[in-house]
Amino acid sequence: MRIGLCVKGFTRILQILQDVLPDDDVFELGRAEVVRVAREVDILIPTVAPIPAEAFDGPRIKLVQQYGVGLDSVDIPAATKAGVLVANIPSARTGNAESVAELAIAHMLMLSRHIPLALERFNGKRVGSPLGNCIWESTVVILGFGGIGQEVARRLAGFGVKIIVVSRDGPSGKRDRDSSIRIDKHVGANDMNEVLEEADYLIVAAPASPENIGLVDESALQRIKPGAYIVNIARGPVLHYQALLNALRDGRVAGAGIDVFWQEPFDPEDPLLQFNVIPTPHIGGSTERSLAGIGRAVAANIEMLRSGELPSNCANPEA
């Protein structure tokens, strides 16, 4: 089969796919080529590239297989209408959720200990400054309790913090969750603003589903505990850009660690970055262990398609 990886320069992902699918033609293409090349492939792997409705006009394409979780860049209704399956790879147990969770905690530590400022003080030969904060005995609100949110909570247990989680369906939901993970409170989305009043740290880990776009908006950030820090490891649009900018300007939010942005690549001259914001270029799942684990799961799904089976984690099994 011909398999197009819809990004250029991700050489490690390309190498992994070629290694796990040695009998297939796996190649890379740029974003601007997606619609044209879609007519000539069996499978598209979008990574971060948009897959618009026009990509499904060709007679050959059978599957859009994400290299990870997010499917917000894929026009799923158009794919379904065209009979093209769309699938992703769950974040847990591939190294992806685990890697993203580690980065979330790294952002928390960098923000609380003012690491960018500490580097400046070091270069200025100053000792014992700046005075930082301690995560211990703070309250962390995790927005989204899927694979990534659960792995963040698992790792935070050792920090001696109060952990509050917010999920769309709350504690009575039917989604499978690891009961061994210690949390102090679990509420539904309707109670999000109330628990934000307790948050010293807000970790945004909710998917960019339609109902979650702009979920952390002006009203939410008006309710957040003054001086809180925000870490976004989900998708940029889950956190409202202007609301965050306003909250940073007036000091309601003390700082933000952001790995995912509203447009990527993000403008390094954007006004948001004039404040206490630590940006990373969407590297949450970019670890060797994560990429290899996802690659094996992608290959397994492609083998299922090849054998006439429905791939796992299909967003549109009716296609």
PDB file of C-alpha atoms in Angstrom, residues 2-268:
ATOM      1  CA  ARG A   2       0.989   3.630  -0.499  1.00  0.00           C
ATOM      2  CA  ILE A   3       1.049   5.507   2.794  1.00  0.00           C
ATOM      3  CA  GLY A   4       1.552   9.266   2.941  1.00  0.00           C
ATOM      4  CA  LEU A   5       2.972  10.873   6.070  1.00  0.00           C
ATOM      5  CA  CYS A   6       1.562  14.412   5.862  1.00  0.00           C
ATOM      6  CA  VAL A   7       4.541  16.324   7.178  1.00  0.00           C
ATOM      7  CA  LYS A   8       8.087  16.867   5.988  1.00  0.00           C
ATOM      8  CA  GLY A   9      11.077  16.780   8.276  1.00  0.00           C
ATOM      9  CA  PHE A  10       9.758  14.312  10.883  1.00  0.00           C
ATOM     10  CA  THR A  11      12.459  11.895   9.844  1.00  0.00           C
ATOM     11  CA  ARG A  12      12.210   9.697  12.939  1.00  0.00           C
ATOM     12  CA  ILE A  13       8.506   8.991  12.396  1.00  0.00           C
ATOM     13  CA  LEU A  14       9.166   8.245   8.724  1.00  0.00           C
ATOM     14  CA  GLN A  15      11.966   5.848   9.657  1.00  0.00           C
ATOM     15  CA  ILE A  16       9.811   4.071  12.257  1.00  0.00           C
ATOM     16  CA  LEU A  17       6.956   3.599   9.784  1.00  0.00           C
ATOM     17  CA  GLN A  18       9.289   2.303   7.093  1.00  0.00           C
ATOM     18  CA  ASP A  19      10.796  -0.146   9.596  1.00  0.00           C
ATOM     19  CA  VAL A  20       7.459  -1.503  10.851  1.00  0.00           C
ATOM     20  CA  LEU A  21       5.862  -1.558   7.371  1.00  0.00           C
ATOM     21  CA  PRO A  22       8.745  -2.819   5.206  1.00  0.00           C
ATOM     22  CA  ASP A  23       6.508  -4.053   2.379  1.00  0.00           C
ATOM     23  CA  ASP A  24       4.658  -0.764   1.928  1.00  0.00           C
ATOM     24  CA  ASP A  25       5.584   2.472   0.176  1.00  0.00           C
ATOM     25  CA  VAL A  26       5.761   4.989   3.026  1.00  0.00           C
ATOM     26  CA  PHE A  27       6.720   8.516   1.992  1.00  0.00           C
ATOM     27  CA  GLU A  28       6.431  12.078   3.282  1.00  0.00           C
ATOM     28  CA  LEU A  29       4.559  14.994   1.751  1.00  0.00           C
ATOM     29  CA  GLY A  30       3.956  18.621   2.651  1.00  0.00           C
ATOM     30  CA  ARG A  31       0.695  20.119   3.880  1.00  0.00           C
ATOM     31  CA  ALA A  32       0.083  21.834   0.559  1.00  0.00           C
ATOM     32  CA  GLU A  33       0.273  18.483  -1.236  1.00  0.00           C
ATOM     33  CA  VAL A  34      -2.324  16.628   0.845  1.00  0.00           C
ATOM     34  CA  VAL A  35      -5.347  17.112  -1.417  1.00  0.00           C
ATOM     35  CA  ARG A  36      -3.456  16.248  -4.602  1.00  0.00           C
ATOM     36  CA  VAL A  37      -1.604  13.249  -3.198  1.00  0.00           C
ATOM     37  CA  ALA A  38      -4.718  11.882  -1.471  1.00  0.00           C
ATOM     38  CA  ARG A  39      -5.903  10.664  -4.869  1.00  0.00           C
ATOM     39  CA  GLU A  40      -2.815   8.463  -5.156  1.00  0.00           C
ATOM     40  CA  VAL A  41      -2.601   6.807  -1.729  1.00  0.00           C
ATOM     41  CA  ASP A  42      -4.339   4.137   0.315  1.00  0.00           C
ATOM     42  CA  ILE A  43      -3.639   5.726   3.700  1.00  0.00           C
ATOM     43  CA  LEU A  44      -2.906   9.226   4.965  1.00  0.00           C
ATOM     44  CA  ILE A  45      -1.180   9.841   8.304  1.00  0.00           C
ATOM     45  CA  PRO A  46      -1.934  13.476   9.139  1.00  0.00           C
ATOM     46  CA  THR A  47       0.246  14.092  12.231  1.00  0.00           C
ATOM     47  CA  VAL A  48      -0.555  17.834  12.489  1.00  0.00           C
ATOM     48  CA  ALA A  49      -1.663  18.484   8.884  1.00  0.00           C
ATOM     49  CA  PRO A  50      -5.297  19.337   8.050  1.00  0.00           C
ATOM     50  CA  ILE A  51      -7.145  16.694   6.038  1.00  0.00           C
ATOM     51  CA  PRO A  52     -10.002  18.647   4.394  1.00  0.00           C
ATOM     52  CA  ALA A  53     -13.103  17.344   2.625  1.00  0.00           C
ATOM     53  CA  GLU A  54     -11.428  17.644  -0.794  1.00  0.00           C
ATOM     54  CA  ALA A  55      -8.908  14.979   0.222  1.00  0.00           C
ATOM     55  CA  PHE A  56     -11.641  12.356   0.081  1.00  0.00           C
ATOM     56  CA  ASP A  57     -12.603  12.872  -3.563  1.00  0.00           C
ATOM     57  CA  GLY A  58     -10.255  10.193  -4.843  1.00  0.00           C
ATOM     58  CA  PRO A  59     -11.272   6.559  -5.357  1.00  0.00           C
ATOM     59  CA  ARG A  60      -8.235   4.970  -3.697  1.00  0.00           C
ATOM     60  CA  ILE A  61      -7.931   6.273  -0.139  1.00  0.00           C
ATOM     61  CA  LYS A  62      -9.241   3.877   2.514  1.00  0.00           C
ATOM     62  CA  LEU A  63      -7.971   5.166   5.858  1.00  0.00           C
ATOM     63  CA  VAL A  64      -6.796   8.282   7.667  1.00  0.00           C
ATOM     64  CA  GLN A  65      -4.680   6.981  10.544  1.00  0.00           C
ATOM     65  CA  GLN A  66      -3.490   9.538  13.055  1.00  0.00           C
ATOM     66  CA  TYR A  67      -0.017   9.116  14.528  1.00  0.00           C
ATOM     67  CA  GLY A  68      -1.374   9.738  18.012  1.00  0.00           C
ATOM     68  CA  VAL A  69      -4.645  10.923  19.497  1.00  0.00           C
ATOM     69  CA  GLY A  70      -5.863  14.202  18.022  1.00  0.00           C
ATOM     70  CA  LEU A  71      -8.333  14.059  15.125  1.00  0.00           C
ATOM     71  CA  ASP A  72      -9.374  17.724  15.206  1.00  0.00           C
ATOM     72  CA  SER A  73      -7.568  18.391  11.906  1.00  0.00           C
ATOM     73  CA  VAL A  74      -9.543  15.716  10.004  1.00  0.00           C
ATOM     74  CA  ASP A  75     -12.919  16.404   8.366  1.00  0.00           C
ATOM     75  CA  ILE A  76     -14.518  13.250   9.761  1.00  0.00           C
ATOM     76  CA  PRO A  77     -18.035  13.851   8.347  1.00  0.00           C
ATOM     77  CA  ALA A  78     -16.565  14.197   4.837  1.00  0.00           C
ATOM     78  CA  ALA A  79     -14.471  11.071   5.332  1.00  0.00           C
ATOM     79  CA  THR A  80     -17.505   9.122   6.531  1.00  0.00           C
ATOM     80  CA  LYS A  81     -19.570  10.259   3.556  1.00  0.00           C
ATOM     81  CA  ALA A  82     -16.776   9.094   1.253  1.00  0.00           C
ATOM     82  CA  GLY A  83     -16.479   5.732   3.009  1.00  0.00           C
ATOM     83  CA  VAL A  84     -13.011   6.474   4.384  1.00  0.00           C
ATOM     84  CA  LEU A  85     -12.208   5.217   7.873  1.00  0.00           C
ATOM     85  CA  VAL A  86     -10.591   7.564  10.401  1.00  0.00           C
ATOM     86  CA  ALA A  87      -8.672   6.126  13.364  1.00  0.00           C
ATOM     87  CA  ASN A  88      -6.335   7.269  16.080  1.00  0.00           C
ATOM     88  CA  ILE A  89      -4.070   5.695  18.688  1.00  0.00           C
ATOM     89  CA  PRO A  90      -5.079   6.031  22.361  1.00  0.00           C
ATOM     90  CA  SER A  91      -2.514   7.911  24.391  1.00  0.00           C
ATOM     91  CA  ALA A  92      -2.140   5.375  27.187  1.00  0.00           C
ATOM     92  CA  ARG A  93       0.289   2.446  27.091  1.00  0.00           C
ATOM     93  CA  THR A  94       2.212   3.623  24.036  1.00  0.00           C
ATOM     94  CA  GLY A  95       4.492   6.033  25.878  1.00  0.00           C
ATOM     95  CA  ASN A  96       2.527   9.001  24.529  1.00  0.00           C
ATOM     96  CA  ALA A  97       0.377   9.843  27.555  1.00  0.00           C
ATOM     97  CA  GLU A  98       3.311   9.128  29.811  1.00  0.00           C
ATOM     98  CA  SER A  99       5.596  11.482  27.852  1.00  0.00           C
ATOM     99  CA  VAL A 100       3.030  14.288  27.704  1.00  0.00           C
ATOM    100  CA  ALA A 101       2.360  13.949  31.433  1.00  0.00           C
ATOM    101  CA  GLU A 102       6.056  14.293  32.199  1.00  0.00           C
ATOM    102  CA  LEU A 103       6.228  17.480  30.131  1.00  0.00           C
ATOM    103  CA  ALA A 104       3.205  18.897  31.976  1.00  0.00           C
ATOM    104  CA  ILE A 105       4.994  18.425  35.279  1.00  0.00           C
ATOM    105  CA  ALA A 106       8.172  19.888  33.809  1.00  0.00           C
ATOM    106  CA  HIS A 107       6.196  23.018  32.917  1.00  0.00           C
ATOM    107  CA  MET A 108       4.771  23.165  36.433  1.00  0.00           C
ATOM    108  CA  LEU A 109       8.265  23.000  37.907  1.00  0.00           C
ATOM    109  CA  MET A 110       9.704  25.544  35.497  1.00  0.00           C
ATOM    110  CA  LEU A 111       6.901  27.977  36.265  1.00  0.00           C
ATOM    111  CA  SER A 112       6.918  27.482  40.026  1.00  0.00           C
ATOM    112  CA  ARG A 113      10.704  27.846  40.300  1.00  0.00           C
ATOM    113  CA  HIS A 114      10.925  30.654  37.717  1.00  0.00           C
ATOM    114  CA  ILE A 115      13.509  28.737  35.724  1.00  0.00           C
ATOM    115  CA  PRO A 116      13.833  31.232  32.809  1.00  0.00           C
ATOM    116  CA  LEU A 117      14.515  34.017  35.323  1.00  0.00           C
ATOM    117  CA  ALA A 118      16.847  31.728  37.295  1.00  0.00           C
ATOM    118  CA  LEU A 119      18.947  31.237  34.151  1.00  0.00           C
ATOM    119  CA  GLU A 120      19.179  35.006  33.752  1.00  0.00           C
ATOM    120  CA  ARG A 121      20.256  35.371  37.380  1.00  0.00           C
ATOM    121  CA  PHE A 122      22.863  32.645  36.915  1.00  0.00           C
ATOM    122  CA  ASN A 123      24.300  34.436  33.882  1.00  0.00           C
ATOM    123  CA  GLY A 124      24.370  37.610  35.974  1.00  0.00           C
ATOM    124  CA  LYS A 125      26.345  35.766  38.692  1.00  0.00           C
ATOM    125  CA  ARG A 126      23.572  36.137  41.257  1.00  0.00           C
ATOM    126  CA  VAL A 127      23.096  33.402  43.863  1.00  0.00           C
ATOM    127  CA  GLY A 128      19.944  32.356  45.756  1.00  0.00           C
ATOM    128  CA  SER A 129      17.524  34.183  43.467  1.00  0.00           C
ATOM    129  CA  PRO A 130      14.750  34.146  42.338  1.00  0.00           C
ATOM    130  CA  LEU A 131      12.498  33.087  45.185  1.00  0.00           C
ATOM    131  CA  GLY A 132      10.235  30.382  43.810  1.00  0.00           C
ATOM    132  CA  ASN A 133       7.101  28.536  44.829  1.00  0.00           C
ATOM    133  CA  CYS A 134       6.736  24.947  46.009  1.00  0.00           C
ATOM    134  CA  ILE A 135       4.330  22.521  44.398  1.00  0.00           C
ATOM    135  CA  TRP A 136       3.985  20.616  47.675  1.00  0.00           C
ATOM    136  CA  GLU A 137       0.682  21.333  49.459  1.00  0.00           C
ATOM    137  CA  SER A 138      -0.754  23.146  46.442  1.00  0.00           C
ATOM    138  CA  THR A 139      -3.994  22.295  44.625  1.00  0.00           C
ATOM    139  CA  VAL A 140      -3.840  21.049  41.039  1.00  0.00           C
ATOM    140  CA  VAL A 141      -6.936  20.962  38.848  1.00  0.00           C
ATOM    141  CA  ILE A 142      -6.653  18.614  35.874  1.00  0.00           C
ATOM    142  CA  LEU A 143      -9.137  19.457  33.129  1.00  0.00           C
ATOM    143  CA  GLY A 144      -9.743  16.247  31.185  1.00  0.00           C
ATOM    144  CA  PHE A 145      -9.289  12.807  32.695  1.00  0.00           C
ATOM    145  CA  GLY A 146      -8.525  10.605  29.731  1.00  0.00           C
ATOM    146  CA  GLY A 147      -5.220   8.846  29.197  1.00  0.00           C
ATOM    147  CA  ILE A 148      -3.067  11.954  29.580  1.00  0.00           C
ATOM    148  CA  GLY A 149      -4.999  13.421  32.503  1.00  0.00           C
ATOM    149  CA  GLN A 150      -4.761  10.129  34.369  1.00  0.00           C
ATOM    150  CA  GLU A 151      -1.006   9.907  33.817  1.00  0.00           C
ATOM    151  CA  VAL A 152      -0.568  13.478  35.077  1.00  0.00           C
ATOM    152  CA  ALA A 153      -2.523  12.576  38.226  1.00  0.00           C
ATOM    153  CA  ARG A 154      -0.513   9.382  38.699  1.00  0.00           C
ATOM    154  CA  ARG A 155       2.750  11.326  38.679  1.00  0.00           C
ATOM    155  CA  LEU A 156       1.503  14.167  40.848  1.00  0.00           C
ATOM    156  CA  ALA A 157       0.602  11.810  43.683  1.00  0.00           C
ATOM    157  CA  GLY A 158       4.212  11.835  44.857  1.00  0.00           C
ATOM    158  CA  PHE A 159       4.328  15.632  45.127  1.00  0.00           C
ATOM    159  CA  GLY A 160       1.985  15.863  48.120  1.00  0.00           C
ATOM    160  CA  VAL A 161      -0.644  17.929  46.325  1.00  0.00           C
ATOM    161  CA  LYS A 162      -4.431  18.019  46.342  1.00  0.00           C
ATOM    162  CA  ILE A 163      -5.655  16.662  43.001  1.00  0.00           C
ATOM    163  CA  ILE A 164      -9.014  17.702  41.568  1.00  0.00           C
ATOM    164  CA  VAL A 165     -10.061  16.333  38.189  1.00  0.00           C
ATOM    165  CA  VAL A 166     -12.753  17.618  35.850  1.00  0.00           C
ATOM    166  CA  SER A 167     -14.209  15.404  33.134  1.00  0.00           C
ATOM    167  CA  ARG A 168     -17.116  15.881  30.758  1.00  0.00           C
ATOM    168  CA  ASP A 169     -19.241  13.174  32.419  1.00  0.00           C
ATOM    169  CA  GLY A 170     -17.911  13.454  35.969  1.00  0.00           C
ATOM    170  CA  PRO A 171     -17.294  10.560  38.379  1.00  0.00           C
ATOM    171  CA  SER A 172     -20.426   8.683  37.294  1.00  0.00           C
ATOM    172  CA  GLY A 173     -19.292   8.404  33.671  1.00  0.00           C
ATOM    173  CA  LYS A 174     -18.900   5.065  31.954  1.00  0.00           C
ATOM    174  CA  ARG A 175     -15.368   5.624  30.683  1.00  0.00           C
ATOM    175  CA  ASP A 176     -12.803   3.130  31.987  1.00  0.00           C
ATOM    176  CA  ARG A 177     -10.386   4.715  34.415  1.00  0.00           C
ATOM    177  CA  ASP A 178      -7.562   3.347  36.497  1.00  0.00           C
ATOM    178  CA  SER A 179      -8.917   3.076  40.034  1.00  0.00           C
ATOM    179  CA  SER A 180      -5.391   2.890  41.456  1.00  0.00           C
ATOM    180  CA  ILE A 181      -4.779   6.578  40.676  1.00  0.00           C
ATOM    181  CA  ARG A 182      -5.300   8.687  43.786  1.00  0.00           C
ATOM    182  CA  ILE A 183      -7.397  11.815  43.382  1.00  0.00           C
ATOM    183  CA  ASP A 184      -9.076  13.994  45.997  1.00  0.00           C
ATOM    184  CA  LYS A 185     -12.114  15.185  44.048  1.00  0.00           C
ATOM    185  CA  HIS A 186     -13.751  14.418  40.697  1.00  0.00           C
ATOM    186  CA  VAL A 187     -16.397  16.728  39.233  1.00  0.00           C
ATOM    187  CA  GLY A 188     -18.243  17.114  35.960  1.00  0.00           C
ATOM    188  CA  ALA A 189     -17.773  19.908  33.442  1.00  0.00           C
ATOM    189  CA  ASN A 190     -20.699  21.869  34.895  1.00  0.00           C
ATOM    190  CA  ASP A 191     -18.746  22.314  38.132  1.00  0.00           C
ATOM    191  CA  MET A 192     -15.473  23.354  36.489  1.00  0.00           C
ATOM    192  CA  ASN A 193     -15.656  27.041  37.431  1.00  0.00           C
ATOM    193  CA  GLU A 194     -16.266  26.261  41.083  1.00  0.00           C
ATOM    194  CA  VAL A 195     -13.156  24.112  41.465  1.00  0.00           C
ATOM    195  CA  LEU A 196     -11.054  26.637  39.534  1.00  0.00           C
ATOM    196  CA  GLU A 197     -11.360  28.857  42.597  1.00  0.00           C
ATOM    197  CA  GLU A 198      -9.134  26.345  44.403  1.00  0.00           C
ATOM    198  CA  ALA A 199      -6.531  25.908  41.655  1.00  0.00           C
ATOM    199  CA  ASP A 200      -2.912  26.844  42.205  1.00  0.00           C
ATOM    200  CA  TYR A 201      -2.234  25.028  38.929  1.00  0.00           C
ATOM    201  CA  LEU A 202      -4.615  24.255  36.074  1.00  0.00           C
ATOM    202  CA  ILE A 203      -3.507  21.478  33.731  1.00  0.00           C
ATOM    203  CA  VAL A 204      -5.492  21.557  30.475  1.00  0.00           C
ATOM    204  CA  ALA A 205      -5.634  17.996  29.127  1.00  0.00           C
ATOM    205  CA  ALA A 206      -9.085  17.893  27.482  1.00  0.00           C
ATOM    206  CA  PRO A 207      -9.436  16.910  23.816  1.00  0.00           C
ATOM    207  CA  ALA A 208     -10.303  19.551  21.211  1.00  0.00           C
ATOM    208  CA  SER A 209     -13.758  18.098  20.562  1.00  0.00           C
ATOM    209  CA  PRO A 210     -16.348  20.640  19.375  1.00  0.00           C
ATOM    210  CA  GLU A 211     -17.830  21.100  22.837  1.00  0.00           C
ATOM    211  CA  ASN A 212     -14.373  21.797  24.307  1.00  0.00           C
ATOM    212  CA  ILE A 213     -13.317  24.609  21.962  1.00  0.00           C
ATOM    213  CA  GLY A 214     -12.860  27.701  24.140  1.00  0.00           C
ATOM    214  CA  LEU A 215     -13.710  25.687  27.253  1.00  0.00           C
ATOM    215  CA  VAL A 216     -11.245  27.687  29.366  1.00  0.00           C
ATOM    216  CA  ASP A 217     -12.697  31.088  28.524  1.00  0.00           C
ATOM    217  CA  GLU A 218     -12.976  34.532  30.105  1.00  0.00           C
ATOM    218  CA  SER A 219     -15.577  33.418  32.644  1.00  0.00           C
ATOM    219  CA  ALA A 220     -13.406  30.480  33.700  1.00  0.00           C
ATOM    220  CA  LEU A 221     -10.317  32.627  34.113  1.00  0.00           C
ATOM    221  CA  GLN A 222     -12.306  35.198  36.074  1.00  0.00           C
ATOM    222  CA  ARG A 223     -12.993  32.413  38.578  1.00  0.00           C
ATOM    223  CA  ILE A 224      -9.487  30.952  38.778  1.00  0.00           C
ATOM    224  CA  LYS A 225      -7.566  31.481  41.998  1.00  0.00           C
ATOM    225  CA  PRO A 226      -5.495  34.687  41.683  1.00  0.00           C
ATOM    226  CA  GLY A 227      -1.849  33.914  40.979  1.00  0.00           C
ATOM    227  CA  ALA A 228      -2.515  30.476  39.525  1.00  0.00           C
ATOM    228  CA  TYR A 229      -0.424  28.910  36.786  1.00  0.00           C
ATOM    229  CA  ILE A 230      -1.863  27.293  33.657  1.00  0.00           C
ATOM    230  CA  VAL A 231      -0.282  24.463  31.651  1.00  0.00           C
ATOM    231  CA  ASN A 232      -1.830  23.527  28.289  1.00  0.00           C
ATOM    232  CA  ILE A 233      -0.849  20.127  26.883  1.00  0.00           C
ATOM    233  CA  ALA A 234      -4.177  19.469  25.117  1.00  0.00           C
ATOM    234  CA  ARG A 235      -4.817  21.568  21.999  1.00  0.00           C
ATOM    235  CA  GLY A 236      -4.500  25.319  21.636  1.00  0.00           C
ATOM    236  CA  PRO A 237      -8.202  26.116  21.043  1.00  0.00           C
ATOM    237  CA  VAL A 238      -9.335  24.464  24.288  1.00  0.00           C
ATOM    238  CA  LEU A 239      -7.815  27.501  26.017  1.00  0.00           C
ATOM    239  CA  HIS A 240      -9.246  30.815  24.765  1.00  0.00           C
ATOM    240  CA  TYR A 241      -6.377  32.949  23.477  1.00  0.00           C
ATOM    241  CA  GLN A 242      -7.741  36.399  24.321  1.00  0.00           C
ATOM    242  CA  ALA A 243      -8.957  35.259  27.728  1.00  0.00           C
ATOM    243  CA  LEU A 244      -5.477  33.986  28.594  1.00  0.00           C
ATOM    244  CA  LEU A 245      -3.843  37.172  27.305  1.00  0.00           C
ATOM    245  CA  ASN A 246      -6.208  39.297  29.408  1.00  0.00           C
ATOM    246  CA  ALA A 247      -5.593  37.167  32.510  1.00  0.00           C
ATOM    247  CA  LEU A 248      -1.821  37.458  32.115  1.00  0.00           C
ATOM    248  CA  ARG A 249      -2.040  41.222  31.558  1.00  0.00           C
ATOM    249  CA  ASP A 250      -4.037  41.885  34.710  1.00  0.00           C
ATOM    250  CA  GLY A 251      -2.071  39.387  36.818  1.00  0.00           C
ATOM    251  CA  ARG A 252      -4.924  36.988  37.577  1.00  0.00           C
ATOM    252  CA  VAL A 253      -2.776  34.250  36.024  1.00  0.00           C
ATOM    253  CA  ALA A 254       0.848  34.321  37.162  1.00  0.00           C
ATOM    254  CA  GLY A 255       2.206  32.382  34.203  1.00  0.00           C
ATOM    255  CA  ALA A 256       1.533  29.719  31.624  1.00  0.00           C
ATOM    256  CA  GLY A 257       3.364  26.733  30.201  1.00  0.00           C
ATOM    257  CA  ILE A 258       2.139  26.079  26.678  1.00  0.00           C
ATOM    258  CA  ASP A 259       3.069  23.155  24.448  1.00  0.00           C
ATOM    259  CA  VAL A 260       0.138  23.483  22.026  1.00  0.00           C
ATOM    260  CA  PHE A 261      -0.930  26.630  20.213  1.00  0.00           C
ATOM    261  CA  TRP A 262      -3.787  28.165  18.284  1.00  0.00           C
ATOM    262  CA  GLN A 263      -1.724  28.133  15.107  1.00  0.00           C
ATOM    263  CA  GLU A 264       1.403  26.040  14.660  1.00  0.00           C
ATOM    264  CA  PRO A 265       4.130  27.054  14.249  1.00  0.00           C
ATOM    265  CA  PHE A 266       3.310  29.930  16.597  1.00  0.00           C
ATOM    266  CA  ASP A 267       4.642  33.460  16.112  1.00  0.00           C
ATOM    267  CA  PRO A 268       7.547  33.974  18.565  1.00  0.00           C
TER     268      PRO A 268
END
